[in-house]
Structure formats: C-alpha cells, structure tokens
JSON list of C-alpha atoms in Angstrom, two decimals:
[
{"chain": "A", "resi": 1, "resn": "UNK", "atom": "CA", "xyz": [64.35, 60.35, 48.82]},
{"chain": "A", "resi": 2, "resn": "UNK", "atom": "CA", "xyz": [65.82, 61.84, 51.99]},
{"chain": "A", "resi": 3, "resn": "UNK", "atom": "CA", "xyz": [68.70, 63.68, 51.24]},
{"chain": "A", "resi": 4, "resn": "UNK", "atom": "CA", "xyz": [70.96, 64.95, 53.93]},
{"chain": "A", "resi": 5, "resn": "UNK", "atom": "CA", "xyz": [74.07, 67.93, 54.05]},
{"chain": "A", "resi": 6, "resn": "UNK", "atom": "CA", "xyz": [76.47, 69.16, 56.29]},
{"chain": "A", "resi": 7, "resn": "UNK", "atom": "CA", "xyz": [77.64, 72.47, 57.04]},
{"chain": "A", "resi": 8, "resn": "UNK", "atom": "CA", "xyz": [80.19, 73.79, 59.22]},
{"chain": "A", "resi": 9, "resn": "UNK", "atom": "CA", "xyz": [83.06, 76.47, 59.68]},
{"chain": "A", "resi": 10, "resn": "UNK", "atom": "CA", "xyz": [86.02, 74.75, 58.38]},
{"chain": "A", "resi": 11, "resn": "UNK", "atom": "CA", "xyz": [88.44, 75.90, 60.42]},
{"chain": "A", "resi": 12, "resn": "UNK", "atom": "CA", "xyz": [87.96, 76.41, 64.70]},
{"chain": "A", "resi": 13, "resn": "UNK", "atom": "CA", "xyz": [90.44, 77.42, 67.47]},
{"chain": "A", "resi": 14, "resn": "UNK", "atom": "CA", "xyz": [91.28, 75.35, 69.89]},
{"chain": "A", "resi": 15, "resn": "UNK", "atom": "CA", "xyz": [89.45, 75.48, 73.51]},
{"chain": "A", "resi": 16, "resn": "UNK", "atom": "CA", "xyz": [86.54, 76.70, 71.61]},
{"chain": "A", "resi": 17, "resn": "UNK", "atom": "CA", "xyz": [83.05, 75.29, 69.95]},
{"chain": "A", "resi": 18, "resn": "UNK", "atom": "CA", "xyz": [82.70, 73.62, 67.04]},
{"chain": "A", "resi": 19, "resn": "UNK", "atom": "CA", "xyz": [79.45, 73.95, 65.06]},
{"chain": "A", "resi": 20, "resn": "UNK", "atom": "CA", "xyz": [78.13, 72.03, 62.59]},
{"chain": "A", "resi": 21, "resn": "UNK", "atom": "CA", "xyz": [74.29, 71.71, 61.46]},
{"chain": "A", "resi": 22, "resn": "UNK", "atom": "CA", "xyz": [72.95, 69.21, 59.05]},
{"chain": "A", "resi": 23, "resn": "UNK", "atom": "CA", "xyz": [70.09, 70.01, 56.41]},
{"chain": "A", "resi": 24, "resn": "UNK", "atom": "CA", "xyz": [67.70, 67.33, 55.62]},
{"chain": "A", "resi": 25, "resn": "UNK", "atom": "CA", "xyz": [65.88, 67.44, 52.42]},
{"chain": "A", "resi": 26, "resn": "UNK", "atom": "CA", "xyz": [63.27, 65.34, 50.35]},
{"chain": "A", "resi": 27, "resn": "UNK", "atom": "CA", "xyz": [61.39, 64.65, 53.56]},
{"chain": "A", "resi": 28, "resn": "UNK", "atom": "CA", "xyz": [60.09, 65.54, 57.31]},
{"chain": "A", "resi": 29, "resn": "UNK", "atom": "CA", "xyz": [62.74, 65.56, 59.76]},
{"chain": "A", "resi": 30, "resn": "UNK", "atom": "CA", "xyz": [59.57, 65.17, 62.02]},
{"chain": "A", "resi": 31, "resn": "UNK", "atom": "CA", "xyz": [60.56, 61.41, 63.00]},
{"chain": "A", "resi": 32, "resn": "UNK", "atom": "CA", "xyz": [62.90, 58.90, 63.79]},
{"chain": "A", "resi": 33, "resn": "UNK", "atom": "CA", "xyz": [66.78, 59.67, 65.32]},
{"chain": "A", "resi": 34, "resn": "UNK", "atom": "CA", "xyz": [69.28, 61.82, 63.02]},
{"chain": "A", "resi": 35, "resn": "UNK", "atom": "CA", "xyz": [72.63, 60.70, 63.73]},
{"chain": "A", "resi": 36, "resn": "UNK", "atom": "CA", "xyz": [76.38, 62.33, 63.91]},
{"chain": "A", "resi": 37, "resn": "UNK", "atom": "CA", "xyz": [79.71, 60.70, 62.87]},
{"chain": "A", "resi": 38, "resn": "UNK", "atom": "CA", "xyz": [83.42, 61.71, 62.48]},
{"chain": "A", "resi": 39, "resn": "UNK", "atom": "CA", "xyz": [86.36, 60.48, 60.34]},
{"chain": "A", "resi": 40, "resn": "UNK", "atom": "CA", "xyz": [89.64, 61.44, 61.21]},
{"chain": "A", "resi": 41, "resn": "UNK", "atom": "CA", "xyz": [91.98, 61.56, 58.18]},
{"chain": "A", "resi": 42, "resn": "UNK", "atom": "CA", "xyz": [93.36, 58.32, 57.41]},
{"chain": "A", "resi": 43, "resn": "UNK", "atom": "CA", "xyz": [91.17, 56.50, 60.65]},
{"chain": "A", "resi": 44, "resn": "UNK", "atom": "CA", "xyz": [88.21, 54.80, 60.97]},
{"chain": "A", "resi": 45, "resn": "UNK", "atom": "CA", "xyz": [84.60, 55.76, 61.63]},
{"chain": "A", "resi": 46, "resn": "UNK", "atom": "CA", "xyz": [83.72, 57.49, 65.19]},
{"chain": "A", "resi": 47, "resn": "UNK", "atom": "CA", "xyz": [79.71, 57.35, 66.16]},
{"chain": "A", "resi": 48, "resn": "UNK", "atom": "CA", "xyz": [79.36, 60.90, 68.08]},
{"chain": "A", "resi": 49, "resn": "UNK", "atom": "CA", "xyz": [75.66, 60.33, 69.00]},
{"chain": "A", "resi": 50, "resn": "UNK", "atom": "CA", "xyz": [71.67, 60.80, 67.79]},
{"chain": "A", "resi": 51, "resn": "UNK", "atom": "CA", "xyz": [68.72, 63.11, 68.36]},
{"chain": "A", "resi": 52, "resn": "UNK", "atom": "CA", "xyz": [65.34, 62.16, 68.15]},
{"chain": "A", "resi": 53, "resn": "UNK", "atom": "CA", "xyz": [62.75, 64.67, 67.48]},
{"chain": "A", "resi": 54, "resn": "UNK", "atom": "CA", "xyz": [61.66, 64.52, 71.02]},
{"chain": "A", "resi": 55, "resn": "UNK", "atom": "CA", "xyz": [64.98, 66.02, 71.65]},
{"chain": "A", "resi": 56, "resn": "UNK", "atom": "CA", "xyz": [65.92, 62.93, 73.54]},
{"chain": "A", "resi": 57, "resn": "UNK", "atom": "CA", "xyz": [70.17, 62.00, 72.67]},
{"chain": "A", "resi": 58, "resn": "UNK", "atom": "CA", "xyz": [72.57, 59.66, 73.13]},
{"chain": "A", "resi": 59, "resn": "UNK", "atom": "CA", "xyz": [76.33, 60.42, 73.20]},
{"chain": "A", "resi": 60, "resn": "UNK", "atom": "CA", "xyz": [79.71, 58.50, 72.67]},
{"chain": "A", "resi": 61, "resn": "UNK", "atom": "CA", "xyz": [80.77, 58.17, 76.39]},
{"chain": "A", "resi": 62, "resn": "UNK", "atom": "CA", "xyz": [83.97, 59.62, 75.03]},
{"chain": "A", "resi": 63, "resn": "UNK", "atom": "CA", "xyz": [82.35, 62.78, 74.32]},
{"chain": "A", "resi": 64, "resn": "UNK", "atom": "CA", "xyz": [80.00, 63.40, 76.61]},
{"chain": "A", "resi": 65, "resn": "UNK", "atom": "CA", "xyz": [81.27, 65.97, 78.76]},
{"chain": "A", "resi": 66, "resn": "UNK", "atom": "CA", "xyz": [81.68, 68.35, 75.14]},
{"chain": "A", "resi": 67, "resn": "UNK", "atom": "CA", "xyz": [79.04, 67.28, 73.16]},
{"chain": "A", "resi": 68, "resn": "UNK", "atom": "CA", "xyz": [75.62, 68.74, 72.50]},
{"chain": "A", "resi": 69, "resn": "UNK", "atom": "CA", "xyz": [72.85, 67.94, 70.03]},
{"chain": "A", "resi": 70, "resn": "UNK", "atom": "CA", "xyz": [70.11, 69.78, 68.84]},
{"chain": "A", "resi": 71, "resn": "UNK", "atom": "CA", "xyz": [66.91, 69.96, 66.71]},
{"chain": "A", "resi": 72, "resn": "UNK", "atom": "CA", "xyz": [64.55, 72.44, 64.79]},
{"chain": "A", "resi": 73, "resn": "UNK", "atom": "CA", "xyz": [62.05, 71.15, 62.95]},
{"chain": "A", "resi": 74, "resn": "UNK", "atom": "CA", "xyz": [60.77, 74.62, 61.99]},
{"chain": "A", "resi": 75, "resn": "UNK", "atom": "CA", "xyz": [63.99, 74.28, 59.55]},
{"chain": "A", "resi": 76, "resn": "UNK", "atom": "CA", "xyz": [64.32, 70.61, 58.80]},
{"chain": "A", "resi": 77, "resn": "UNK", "atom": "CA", "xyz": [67.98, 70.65, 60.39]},
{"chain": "A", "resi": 78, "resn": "UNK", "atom": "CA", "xyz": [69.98, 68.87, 63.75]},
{"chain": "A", "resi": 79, "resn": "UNK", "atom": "CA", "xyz": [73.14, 70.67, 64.46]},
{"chain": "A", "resi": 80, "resn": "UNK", "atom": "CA", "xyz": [76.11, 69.57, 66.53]},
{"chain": "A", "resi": 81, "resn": "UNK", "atom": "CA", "xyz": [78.68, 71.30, 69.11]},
{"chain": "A", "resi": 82, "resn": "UNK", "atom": "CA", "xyz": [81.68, 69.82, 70.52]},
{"chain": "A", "resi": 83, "resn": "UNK", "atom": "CA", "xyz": [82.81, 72.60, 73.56]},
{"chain": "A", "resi": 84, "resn": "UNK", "atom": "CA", "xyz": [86.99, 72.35, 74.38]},
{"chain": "A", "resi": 85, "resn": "UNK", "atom": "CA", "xyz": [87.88, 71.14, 71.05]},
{"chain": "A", "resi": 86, "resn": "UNK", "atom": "CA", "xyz": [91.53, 70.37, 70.69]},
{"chain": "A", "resi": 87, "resn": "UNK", "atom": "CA", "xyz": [93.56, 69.24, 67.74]},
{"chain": "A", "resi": 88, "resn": "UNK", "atom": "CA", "xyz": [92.64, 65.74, 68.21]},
{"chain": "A", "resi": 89, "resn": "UNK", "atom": "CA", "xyz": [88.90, 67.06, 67.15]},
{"chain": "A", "resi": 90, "resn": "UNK", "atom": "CA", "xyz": [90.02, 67.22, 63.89]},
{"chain": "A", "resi": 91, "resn": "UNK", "atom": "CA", "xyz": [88.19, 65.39, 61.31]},
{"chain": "A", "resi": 92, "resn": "UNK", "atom": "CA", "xyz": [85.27, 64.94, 58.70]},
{"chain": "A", "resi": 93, "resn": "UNK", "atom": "CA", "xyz": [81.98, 65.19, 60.27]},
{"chain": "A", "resi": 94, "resn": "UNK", "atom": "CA", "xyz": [79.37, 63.27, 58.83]},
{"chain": "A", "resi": 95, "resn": "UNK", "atom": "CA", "xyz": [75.36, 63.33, 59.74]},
{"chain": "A", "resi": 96, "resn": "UNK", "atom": "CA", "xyz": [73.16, 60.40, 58.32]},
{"chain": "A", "resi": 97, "resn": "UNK", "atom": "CA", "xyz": [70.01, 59.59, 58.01]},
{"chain": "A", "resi": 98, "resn": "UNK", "atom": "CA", "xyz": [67.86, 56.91, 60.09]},
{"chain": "A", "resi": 99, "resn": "UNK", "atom": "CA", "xyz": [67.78, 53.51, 57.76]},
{"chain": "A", "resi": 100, "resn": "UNK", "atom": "CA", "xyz": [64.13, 53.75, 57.57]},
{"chain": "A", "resi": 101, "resn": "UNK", "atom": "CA", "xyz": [64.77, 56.51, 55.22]},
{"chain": "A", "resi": 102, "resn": "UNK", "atom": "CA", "xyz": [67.34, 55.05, 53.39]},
{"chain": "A", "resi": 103, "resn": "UNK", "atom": "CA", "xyz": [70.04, 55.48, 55.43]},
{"chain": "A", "resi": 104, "resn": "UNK", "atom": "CA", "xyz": [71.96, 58.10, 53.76]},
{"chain": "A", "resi": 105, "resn": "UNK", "atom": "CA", "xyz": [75.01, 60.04, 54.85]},
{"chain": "A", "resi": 106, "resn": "UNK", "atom": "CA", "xyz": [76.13, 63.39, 53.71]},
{"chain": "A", "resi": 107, "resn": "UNK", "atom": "CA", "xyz": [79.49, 64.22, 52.17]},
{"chain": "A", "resi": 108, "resn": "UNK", "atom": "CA", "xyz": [80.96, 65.35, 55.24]},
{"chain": "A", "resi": 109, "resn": "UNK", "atom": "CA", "xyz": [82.53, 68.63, 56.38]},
{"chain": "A", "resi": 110, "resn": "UNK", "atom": "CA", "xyz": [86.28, 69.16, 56.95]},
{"chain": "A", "resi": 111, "resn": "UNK", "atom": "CA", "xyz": [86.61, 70.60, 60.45]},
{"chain": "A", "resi": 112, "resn": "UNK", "atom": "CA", "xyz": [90.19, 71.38, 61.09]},
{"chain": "A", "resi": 113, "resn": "UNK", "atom": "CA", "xyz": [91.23, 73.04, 64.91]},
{"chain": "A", "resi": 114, "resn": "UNK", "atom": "CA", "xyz": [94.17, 74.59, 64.63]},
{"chain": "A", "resi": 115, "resn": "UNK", "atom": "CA", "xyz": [95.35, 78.54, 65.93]},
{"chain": "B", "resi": 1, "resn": "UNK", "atom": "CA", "xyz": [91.14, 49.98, 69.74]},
{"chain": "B", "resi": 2, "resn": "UNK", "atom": "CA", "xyz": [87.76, 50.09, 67.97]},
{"chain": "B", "resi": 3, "resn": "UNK", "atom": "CA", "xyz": [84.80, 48.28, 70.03]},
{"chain": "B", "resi": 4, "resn": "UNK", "atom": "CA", "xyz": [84.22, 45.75, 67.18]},
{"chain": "B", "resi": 5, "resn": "UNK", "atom": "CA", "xyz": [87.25, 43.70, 65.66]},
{"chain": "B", "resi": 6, "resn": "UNK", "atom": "CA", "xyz": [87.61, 43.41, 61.69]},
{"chain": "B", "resi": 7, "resn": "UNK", "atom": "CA", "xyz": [90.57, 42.70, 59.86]},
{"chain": "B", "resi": 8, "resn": "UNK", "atom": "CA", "xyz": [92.83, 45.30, 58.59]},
{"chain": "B", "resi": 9, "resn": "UNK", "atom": "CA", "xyz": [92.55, 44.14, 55.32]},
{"chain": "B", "resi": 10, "resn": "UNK", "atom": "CA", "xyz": [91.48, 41.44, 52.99]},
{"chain": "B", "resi": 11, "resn": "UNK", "atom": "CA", "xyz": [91.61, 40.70, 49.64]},
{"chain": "B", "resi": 12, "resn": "UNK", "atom": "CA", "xyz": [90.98, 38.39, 46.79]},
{"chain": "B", "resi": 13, "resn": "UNK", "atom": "CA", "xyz": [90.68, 38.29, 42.95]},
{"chain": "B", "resi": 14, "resn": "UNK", "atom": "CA", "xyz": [88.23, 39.70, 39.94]},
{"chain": "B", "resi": 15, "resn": "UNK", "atom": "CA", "xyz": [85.17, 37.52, 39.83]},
{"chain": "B", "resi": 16, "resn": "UNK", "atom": "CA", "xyz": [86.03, 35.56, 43.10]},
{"chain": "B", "resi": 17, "resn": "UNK", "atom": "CA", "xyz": [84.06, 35.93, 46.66]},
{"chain": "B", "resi": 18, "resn": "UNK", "atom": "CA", "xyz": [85.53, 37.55, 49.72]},
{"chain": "B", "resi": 19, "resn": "UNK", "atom": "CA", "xyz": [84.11, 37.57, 53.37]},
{"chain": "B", "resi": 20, "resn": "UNK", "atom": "CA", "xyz": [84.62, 40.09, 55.89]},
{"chain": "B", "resi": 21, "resn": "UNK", "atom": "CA", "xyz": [84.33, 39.28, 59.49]},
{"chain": "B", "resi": 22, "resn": "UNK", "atom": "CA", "xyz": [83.11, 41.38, 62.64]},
{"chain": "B", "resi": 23, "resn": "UNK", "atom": "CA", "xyz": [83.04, 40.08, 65.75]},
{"chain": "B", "resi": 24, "resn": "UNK", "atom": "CA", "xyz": [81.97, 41.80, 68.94]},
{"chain": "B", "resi": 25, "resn": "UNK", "atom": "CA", "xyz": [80.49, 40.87, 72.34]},
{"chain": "B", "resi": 26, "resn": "UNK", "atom": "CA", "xyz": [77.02, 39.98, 73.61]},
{"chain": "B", "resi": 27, "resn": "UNK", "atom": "CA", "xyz": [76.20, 43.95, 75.08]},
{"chain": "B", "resi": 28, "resn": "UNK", "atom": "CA", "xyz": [76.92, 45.00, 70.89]},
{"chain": "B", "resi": 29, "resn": "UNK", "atom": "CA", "xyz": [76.43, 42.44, 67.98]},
{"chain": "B", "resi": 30, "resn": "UNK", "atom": "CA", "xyz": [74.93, 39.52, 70.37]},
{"chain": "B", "resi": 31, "resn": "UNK", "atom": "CA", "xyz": [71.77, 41.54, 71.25]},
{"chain": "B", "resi": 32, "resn": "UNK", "atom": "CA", "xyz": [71.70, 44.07, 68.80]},
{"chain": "B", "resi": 33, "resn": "UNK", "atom": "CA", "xyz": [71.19, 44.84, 64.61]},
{"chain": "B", "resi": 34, "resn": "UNK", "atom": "CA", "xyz": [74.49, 44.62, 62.57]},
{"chain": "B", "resi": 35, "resn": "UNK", "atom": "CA", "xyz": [74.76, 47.38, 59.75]},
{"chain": "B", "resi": 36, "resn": "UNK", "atom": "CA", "xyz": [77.55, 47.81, 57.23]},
{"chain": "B", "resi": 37, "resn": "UNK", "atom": "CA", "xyz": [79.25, 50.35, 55.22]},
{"chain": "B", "resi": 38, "resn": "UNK", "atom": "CA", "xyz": [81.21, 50.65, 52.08]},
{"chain": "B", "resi": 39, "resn": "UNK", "atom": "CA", "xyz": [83.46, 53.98, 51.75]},
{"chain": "B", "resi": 40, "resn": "UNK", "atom": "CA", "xyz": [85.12, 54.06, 48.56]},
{"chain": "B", "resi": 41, "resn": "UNK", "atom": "CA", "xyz": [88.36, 55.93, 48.28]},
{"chain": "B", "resi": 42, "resn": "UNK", "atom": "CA", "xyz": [87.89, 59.98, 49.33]},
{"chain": "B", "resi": 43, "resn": "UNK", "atom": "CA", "xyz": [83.98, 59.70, 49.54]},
{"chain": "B", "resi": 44, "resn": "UNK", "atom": "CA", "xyz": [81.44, 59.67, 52.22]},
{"chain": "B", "resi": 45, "resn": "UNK", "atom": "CA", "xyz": [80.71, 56.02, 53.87]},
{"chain": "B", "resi": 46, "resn": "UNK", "atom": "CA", "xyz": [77.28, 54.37, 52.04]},
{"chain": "B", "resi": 47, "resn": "UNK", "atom": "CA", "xyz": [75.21, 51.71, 53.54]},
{"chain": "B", "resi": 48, "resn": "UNK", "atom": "CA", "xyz": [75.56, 48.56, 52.60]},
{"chain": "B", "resi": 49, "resn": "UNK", "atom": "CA", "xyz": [73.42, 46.27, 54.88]},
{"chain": "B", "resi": 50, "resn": "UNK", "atom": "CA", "xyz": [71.55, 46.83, 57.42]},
{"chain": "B", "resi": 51, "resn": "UNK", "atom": "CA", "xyz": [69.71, 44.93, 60.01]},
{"chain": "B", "resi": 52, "resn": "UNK", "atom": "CA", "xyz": [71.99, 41.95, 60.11]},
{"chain": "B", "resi": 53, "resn": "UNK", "atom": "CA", "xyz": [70.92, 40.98, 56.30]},
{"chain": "B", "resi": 54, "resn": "UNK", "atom": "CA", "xyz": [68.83, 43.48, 54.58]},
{"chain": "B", "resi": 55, "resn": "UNK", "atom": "CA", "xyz": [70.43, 45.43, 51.45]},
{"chain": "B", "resi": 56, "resn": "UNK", "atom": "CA", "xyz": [68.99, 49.00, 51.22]},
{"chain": "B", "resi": 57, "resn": "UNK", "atom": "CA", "xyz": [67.34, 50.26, 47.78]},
{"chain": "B", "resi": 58, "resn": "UNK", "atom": "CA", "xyz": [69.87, 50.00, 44.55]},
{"chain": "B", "resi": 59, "resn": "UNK", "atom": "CA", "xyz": [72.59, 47.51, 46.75]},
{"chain": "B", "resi": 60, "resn": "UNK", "atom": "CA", "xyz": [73.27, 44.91, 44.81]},
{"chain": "B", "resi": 61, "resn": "UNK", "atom": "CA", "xyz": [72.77, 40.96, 45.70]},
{"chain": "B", "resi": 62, "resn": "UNK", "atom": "CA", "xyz": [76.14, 40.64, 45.62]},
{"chain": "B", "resi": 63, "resn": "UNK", "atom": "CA", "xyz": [76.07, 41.77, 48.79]},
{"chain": "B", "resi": 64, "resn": "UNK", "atom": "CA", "xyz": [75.23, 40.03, 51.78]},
{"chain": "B", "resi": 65, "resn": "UNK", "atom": "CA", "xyz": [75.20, 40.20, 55.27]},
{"chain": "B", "resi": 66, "resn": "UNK", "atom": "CA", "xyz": [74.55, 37.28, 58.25]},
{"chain": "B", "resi": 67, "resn": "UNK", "atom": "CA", "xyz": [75.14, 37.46, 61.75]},
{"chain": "B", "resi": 68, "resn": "UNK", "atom": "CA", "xyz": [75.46, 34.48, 64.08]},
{"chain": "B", "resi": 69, "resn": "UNK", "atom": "CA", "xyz": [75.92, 34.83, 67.85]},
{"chain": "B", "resi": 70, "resn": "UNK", "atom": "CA", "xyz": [78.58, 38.12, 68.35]},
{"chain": "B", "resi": 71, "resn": "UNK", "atom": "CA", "xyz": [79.68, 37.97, 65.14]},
{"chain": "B", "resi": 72, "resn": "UNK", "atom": "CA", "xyz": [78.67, 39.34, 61.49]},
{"chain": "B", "resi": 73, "resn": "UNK", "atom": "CA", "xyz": [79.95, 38.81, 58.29]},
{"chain": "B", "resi": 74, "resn": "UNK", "atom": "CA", "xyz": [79.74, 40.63, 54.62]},
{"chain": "B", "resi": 75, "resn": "UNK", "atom": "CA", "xyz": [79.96, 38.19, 51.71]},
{"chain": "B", "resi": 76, "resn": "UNK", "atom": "CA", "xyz": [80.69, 40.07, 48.72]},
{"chain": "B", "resi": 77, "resn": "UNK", "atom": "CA", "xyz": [80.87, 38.17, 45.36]},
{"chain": "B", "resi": 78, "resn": "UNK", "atom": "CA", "xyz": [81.69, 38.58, 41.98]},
{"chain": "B", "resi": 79, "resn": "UNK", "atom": "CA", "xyz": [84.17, 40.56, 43.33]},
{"chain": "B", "resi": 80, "resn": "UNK", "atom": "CA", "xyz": [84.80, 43.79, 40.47]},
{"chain": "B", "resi": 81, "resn": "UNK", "atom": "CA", "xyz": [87.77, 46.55, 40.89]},
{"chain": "B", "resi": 82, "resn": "UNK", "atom": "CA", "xyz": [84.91, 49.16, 41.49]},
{"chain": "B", "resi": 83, "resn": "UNK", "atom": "CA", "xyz": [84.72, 47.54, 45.32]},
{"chain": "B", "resi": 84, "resn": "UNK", "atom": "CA", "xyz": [88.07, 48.25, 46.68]},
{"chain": "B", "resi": 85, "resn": "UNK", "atom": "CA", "xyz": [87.44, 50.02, 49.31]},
{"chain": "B", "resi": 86, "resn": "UNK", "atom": "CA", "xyz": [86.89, 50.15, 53.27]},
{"chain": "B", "resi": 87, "resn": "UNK", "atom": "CA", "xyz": [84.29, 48.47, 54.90]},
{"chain": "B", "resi": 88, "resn": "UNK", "atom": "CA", "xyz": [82.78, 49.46, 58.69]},
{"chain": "B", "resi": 89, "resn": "UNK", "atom": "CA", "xyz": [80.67, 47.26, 60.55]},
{"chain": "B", "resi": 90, "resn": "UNK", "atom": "CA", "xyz": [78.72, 49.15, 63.30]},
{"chain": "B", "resi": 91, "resn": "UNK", "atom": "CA", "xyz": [75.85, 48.25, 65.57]},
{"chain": "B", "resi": 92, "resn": "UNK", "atom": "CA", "xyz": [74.43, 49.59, 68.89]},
{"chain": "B", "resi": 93, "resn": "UNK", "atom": "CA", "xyz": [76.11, 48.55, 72.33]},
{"chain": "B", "resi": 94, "resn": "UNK", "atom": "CA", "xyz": [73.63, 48.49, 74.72]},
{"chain": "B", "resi": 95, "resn": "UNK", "atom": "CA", "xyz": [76.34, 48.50, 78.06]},
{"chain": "B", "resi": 96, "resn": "UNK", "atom": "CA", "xyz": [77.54, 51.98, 76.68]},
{"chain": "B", "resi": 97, "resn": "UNK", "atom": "CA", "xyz": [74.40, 53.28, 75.33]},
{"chain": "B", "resi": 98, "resn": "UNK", "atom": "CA", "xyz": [76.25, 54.40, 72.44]},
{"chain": "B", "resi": 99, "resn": "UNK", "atom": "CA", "xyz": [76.74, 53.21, 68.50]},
{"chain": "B", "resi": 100, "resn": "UNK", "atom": "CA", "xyz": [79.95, 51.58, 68.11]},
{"chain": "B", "resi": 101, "resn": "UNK", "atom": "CA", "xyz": [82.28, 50.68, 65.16]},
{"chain": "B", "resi": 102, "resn": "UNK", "atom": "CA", "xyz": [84.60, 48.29, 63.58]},
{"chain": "B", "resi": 103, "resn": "UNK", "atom": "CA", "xyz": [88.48, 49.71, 62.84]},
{"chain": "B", "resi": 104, "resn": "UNK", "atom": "CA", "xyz": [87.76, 49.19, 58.96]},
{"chain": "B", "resi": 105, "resn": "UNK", "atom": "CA", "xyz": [88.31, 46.28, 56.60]},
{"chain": "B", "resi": 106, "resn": "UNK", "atom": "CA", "xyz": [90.67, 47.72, 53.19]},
{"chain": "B", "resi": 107, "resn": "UNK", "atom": "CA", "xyz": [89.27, 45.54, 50.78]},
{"chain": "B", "resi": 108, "resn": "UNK", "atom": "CA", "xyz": [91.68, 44.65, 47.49]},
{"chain": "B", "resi": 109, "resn": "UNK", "atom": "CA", "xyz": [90.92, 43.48, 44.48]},
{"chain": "B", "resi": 110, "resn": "UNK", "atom": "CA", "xyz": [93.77, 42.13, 42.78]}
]
C-alpha cells in the first residue's frame, strides 16, 4: 500500500523558508493530487493545499502569498515551502495521500521557527 | 473560527453510540464529499470515512458516516476506550477553492 513520510529541518528562523518534502512509497506518485496539512500544538487541523502531477495546486487563501508546492516524479516526492515564516508557522506538518490510495497520512514533522 | 462547526467535545459510555455533527454551508459540505478523521492522542490524524459514507480498508463498521444537506455526521458505536480521541471533519469548499476543516470533536469515553 501507499505509504507516505515527511521530512523537514526541525527548526527555521523567522522571515525565512521553510522546507519540507514528502516521500511516497509502495506506489507511483505518477497520479492523482498529494496533499499538505499542519497541526499546531494543541489546535486543530489546517489544509495548506495539493499538487497534482501536472503541477497544477491549490492553496489555503490564507497562505497564498508564502506558499509553494512542488513535484518530482523522477524521485517519488512533493515538497513544500512556506517564504516569511513567523512564529505563528509553527506546527506539525503533515502530507497525505489521495483516498484513492488509501488515504494515508504521514507522522508529521515538528517544524518549530524560532531565532 | 474553523470553516466547518463541530462540537468541542462529546462523550458517552463503554458499549453505547455517540454521534458527531458537522455542519457547514452549501459552497463546502452542500456540494461537496464529506471525509473524516480520527487522531488518537500524540499520533498522526487517520481516515475514517470518506466520501460522505465510505469506510477505507481495515475501518471498522462501527463507523459510519451520512451527510444530509450542509451537514455530516459520524455515528460511532459500540463505543470502546481505544476511541477517545479527536475527530476532524473536512471537505472541499468550492467558493475558496481550498480544503477546509472542522475545529475538532474530543471524543470521551467514560
């Protein structure tokens, strides 16, 4: 089954980019939309946005202005950047993937901002 | 203030049934596929249902999932101590072109 992971720096600046790229596994990343989510500790869940493997996205107006998705199928990943982030960026992020494949979500990675 | 409205909190005893309500607006759960989400205390949200009613692989059928107009609701019977936990509803809203969320449902068994 499709498997999916997260990977990111753990700890970011503030006013600078976070980066965080998500590994898929068990299957082709060659279809459907891959999707981003954040937790902040002790909130609820935030829906960032999705990729398709056309490269076409859609983004949480929220975020819009500071949020970028990517692709590479060569490597079977979709990665996220947030530009600006302050402390208020500071969460678990979470990639999933599309229900057709089951759904799945990966444990998340702790991204704190802080100097 | 999260797009979709759940309540804070809910809860009910061993064995008994508990419901979960989401309610939205016709640009997010009237036109559009309901999914939910368990996350169990300090671990990764799961889905739960998806498409309004449908239970992914290995869910159990004590889970269940209806929508009716702009609102969707879990069922959850046979309620064990293994489900407290949050639940998320989430769907698509097609006005912001973006996936939105309920604040979370803390579920208690007691």
């Amino acid at each position: 089954q499709v498997q999916v992971q997260e990977s990111g720096p753990g700890l970011v600046k503030p006013s600078e980019t976070l980066s965080v790229t998500c590994t898929v596994s068990g299957g082709s990343i060659s279809r459907y939309s891959w999707t981003w989510f954040r937790q902040p500790a002790g909130k609820g869940l935030e829906w960032i946005g999705r990729i398709n493997t056309s490269g076409s996205t859609n983004y949480n107006p929220s975020l819009k202005s500071r949020v970028t998705l990517s692709i590479d199928t060569s490597k079977n990943q979709f990665s996220l950047q947030l530009s600006s982030v302050t402390a208020a960026d500071t969460a678990v992020y979470y990639c999933a993937s599309p229900v057709a494949v089951g759904g799945h979500w990966g444990q998340g990675t702790l991204v704190t901002v802080s100097s | 203030q999260s797009v979709l409205t759940q309540p804070p909190s809910v809860s009910a005893a061993p064995g008994q049934k508990v419901t979960i309500s989401c309610s939205g607006s016709s640009s997010n759960i009237g036109n559009n596929h309901v999914s939910w989400y368990q996350q169990l205390p300090g671990t990764a949200p799961k889905l739960l249902i998806y498409d309004n009613d449908n239970r992914p692989s290995g869910i159990p059928d004590r889970f269940s999932g209806s929508k009716s107009g702009t609102s969707a609701t879990l069922g959850i019977t046979g309620l064990q101590t293994g489900d407290e936990a949050d639940y998320y509803c989430g769907t698509w809203d097609s006005s912001l072109s973006s996936g939105v969320f309920g604040g979370g449902t803390k579920l208690t068994v007691l």
